[in-house]
Amino acid sequence: MSDVVERLMLMFAGAGAAEYLGEDVSLATHMLAAGTLAMDAGAPDRLVVAALLHDVGHLTGAVSGAELMSGTDNHHDDAGATWLAGWFPPEVTEPVRQHVAAKRYLCAVDGDYLAGLSSASAFTLRLQGGPFDPAGVAAFEASPYARDAVAVRRWDDAAKDPAAVVRPLAIFLPLIDRVTRPAGPPGGRGAR
């Protein structure tokens, strides 16, 4: 079992069991539901893992969900992507980094999407800068990871149903192992 798998198992069982920022599911259940939706959609392994781990920034200890819900953007997207970069390639980390930007993008280009946000997501949207202006839309669309980030975002939004059946973390572990980068020098990975 890889180092990142061991860490993720502890995170999901520990801090992941906590309330998910005003939603009706725990953080771990939300993340498992997003991964399940990606897997059910036939997404490639890298996107299933990105969907599964999109909110890992809340679990790393680098930021606090309480900050976000008390009115301060905690930049969990950047914190999660930075932490994941110790093990995963950009094909996993960049959709994680851009999943908040994808929300801002979708709110700018799709009025139905904006109207369908959960109350917690609408609250955090304001903290995260609101819908993109035209320059923000263009910059997001220019990213090579924009399409993947939008896919992760849509699974993120759909993964808040307390009645949803989700796959257990154990189902995702082989995918995580498949998409991790080859080991570098001792102590080089995950040292962040």
XYZ file of C-alpha atoms in Angstrom:
192
model
C 0.000 0.000 0.000
C 1.397 3.384 -0.992
C 2.034 6.250 1.391
C -0.717 8.388 -0.138
C -3.258 5.556 0.159
C -2.471 5.155 3.855
C -2.809 8.905 4.415
C -6.078 9.101 2.517
C -7.553 6.187 4.436
C -6.777 7.970 7.708
C -8.180 11.268 6.419
C -11.429 9.750 5.174
C -11.964 7.850 8.434
C -10.947 10.781 10.650
C -11.605 14.357 9.589
C -13.664 13.146 6.628
C -16.397 11.939 8.973
C -17.121 15.544 9.942
C -20.002 17.626 8.659
C -19.547 18.899 5.132
C -19.894 22.662 5.401
C -23.651 22.997 5.729
C -24.585 20.088 3.452
C -26.562 16.999 4.514
C -23.620 14.594 4.076
C -20.211 14.173 5.679
C -17.162 15.371 3.787
C -16.016 11.781 3.167
C -19.455 10.751 1.908
C -19.523 13.783 -0.396
C -16.113 12.932 -1.837
C -16.995 9.240 -2.226
C -20.237 10.237 -3.960
C -18.352 12.467 -6.417
C -15.934 9.624 -7.156
C -18.846 7.210 -7.560
C -20.586 9.544 -10.024
C -17.370 9.877 -12.051
C -16.880 6.109 -12.065
C -20.517 5.540 -13.078
C -20.032 8.023 -15.935
C -17.129 5.926 -17.253
C -14.587 8.678 -16.633
C -10.907 7.806 -16.998
C -9.073 6.839 -13.799
C -7.391 10.248 -13.497
C -10.770 12.019 -13.454
C -12.352 9.525 -11.069
C -9.462 10.177 -8.674
C -9.761 13.962 -9.162
C -13.500 13.790 -8.414
C -12.872 11.600 -5.372
C -10.180 13.917 -4.000
C -11.500 17.320 -5.118
C -12.123 18.495 -1.538
C -9.051 16.907 0.073
C -7.825 20.426 0.879
C -10.362 20.425 3.720
C -8.675 17.317 5.181
C -4.979 18.181 4.963
C -4.929 20.498 7.960
C -3.613 23.327 5.783
C -7.004 25.091 5.785
C -10.159 24.976 7.853
C -13.724 24.499 6.682
C -14.752 26.685 9.609
C -12.909 29.576 7.922
C -14.959 29.123 4.793
C -18.283 28.929 6.591
C -17.445 31.924 8.788
C -16.936 34.119 5.752
C -13.308 33.734 4.627
C -12.311 31.893 1.463
C -9.982 29.137 2.653
C -8.641 28.313 -0.842
C -9.147 24.583 -0.245
C -8.845 24.044 -4.000
C -5.250 25.287 -4.065
C -4.401 23.614 -0.743
C -5.719 20.265 -1.978
C -3.978 20.441 -5.348
C -0.692 21.444 -3.733
C -0.897 18.560 -1.270
C -1.841 16.068 -4.000
C 1.072 17.219 -6.193
C 3.371 15.213 -3.938
C 1.966 12.054 -5.530
C -0.168 12.845 -8.565
C 0.384 14.361 -12.023
C -1.330 17.568 -13.198
C -4.073 15.508 -14.882
C -5.330 14.843 -11.343
C -4.211 17.955 -9.462
C -5.308 20.651 -11.925
C -9.005 19.680 -12.057
C -8.874 19.726 -8.229
C -7.191 23.144 -8.267
C -9.753 24.462 -10.757
C -12.987 23.012 -9.358
C -13.862 26.308 -7.628
C -12.974 28.251 -10.783
C -15.259 25.863 -12.683
C -18.131 26.829 -10.366
C -17.452 30.505 -11.016
C -17.266 29.793 -14.752
C -20.500 27.788 -14.874
C -22.305 30.483 -12.878
C -21.202 33.043 -15.469
C -22.221 31.064 -18.547
C -25.243 29.053 -17.344
C -28.056 30.786 -15.455
C -29.728 27.447 -14.707
C -26.535 26.215 -13.061
C -26.384 29.282 -10.823
C -30.047 28.858 -9.846
C -29.446 25.199 -8.977
C -26.593 25.704 -6.497
C -27.166 24.404 -2.989
C -27.467 27.142 -0.361
C -23.992 26.292 0.974
C -22.481 26.491 -2.529
C -24.241 29.794 -3.206
C -22.827 31.157 0.064
C -19.273 30.039 -0.731
C -19.568 31.350 -4.309
C -19.792 34.872 -2.912
C -16.665 34.292 -0.807
C -14.810 32.822 -3.776
C -15.344 35.897 -5.945
C -18.743 35.262 -7.514
C -19.357 34.416 -11.164
C -16.492 35.198 -13.515
C -16.567 38.362 -15.583
C -15.939 37.958 -19.352
C -12.151 38.095 -18.866
C -12.363 35.369 -16.217
C -14.517 33.238 -18.511
C -11.979 33.581 -21.327
C -9.033 32.806 -19.055
C -10.767 29.716 -17.658
C -11.700 28.465 -21.131
C -8.043 28.812 -22.179
C -6.897 26.341 -19.511
C -6.030 22.885 -20.862
C -7.807 21.442 -17.794
C -11.031 23.487 -18.066
C -13.155 20.653 -19.455
C -11.957 18.222 -16.776
C -12.509 20.828 -14.051
C -16.091 21.380 -15.245
C -16.721 17.620 -15.161
C -15.344 17.391 -11.613
C -17.461 20.404 -10.626
C -20.659 18.839 -11.933
C -19.966 15.616 -10.008
C -19.150 17.747 -6.960
C -22.526 19.495 -7.186
C -24.429 16.236 -7.661
C -22.647 14.552 -4.724
C -24.668 16.120 -1.912
C -27.611 13.711 -1.756
C -27.772 11.955 1.630
C -29.748 9.084 0.045
C -27.160 8.384 -2.657
C -25.468 5.000 -2.684
C -21.710 5.510 -2.708
C -18.866 3.107 -3.275
C -16.502 2.586 -0.325
C -13.011 4.045 -0.417
C -11.536 0.547 -0.887
C -13.022 0.410 -4.410
C -11.033 3.504 -5.394
C -7.668 2.468 -3.956
C -6.480 0.542 -7.039
C -7.290 3.587 -9.213
C -5.344 5.837 -6.858
C -2.351 3.510 -7.092
C -2.612 3.428 -10.902
C -2.534 7.202 -11.332
C 0.145 8.088 -8.773
C 3.483 9.137 -10.192
C 6.398 6.715 -9.922
C 8.310 7.095 -6.678
C 11.082 9.670 -6.717
C 13.994 9.993 -4.343
C 13.326 8.864 -0.738
C 11.526 11.588 1.210
C 10.713 13.492 -1.974
C 7.022 12.628 -2.229
C 4.350 13.896 0.059
C 6.790 15.973 2.089
C 4.590 19.036 1.711
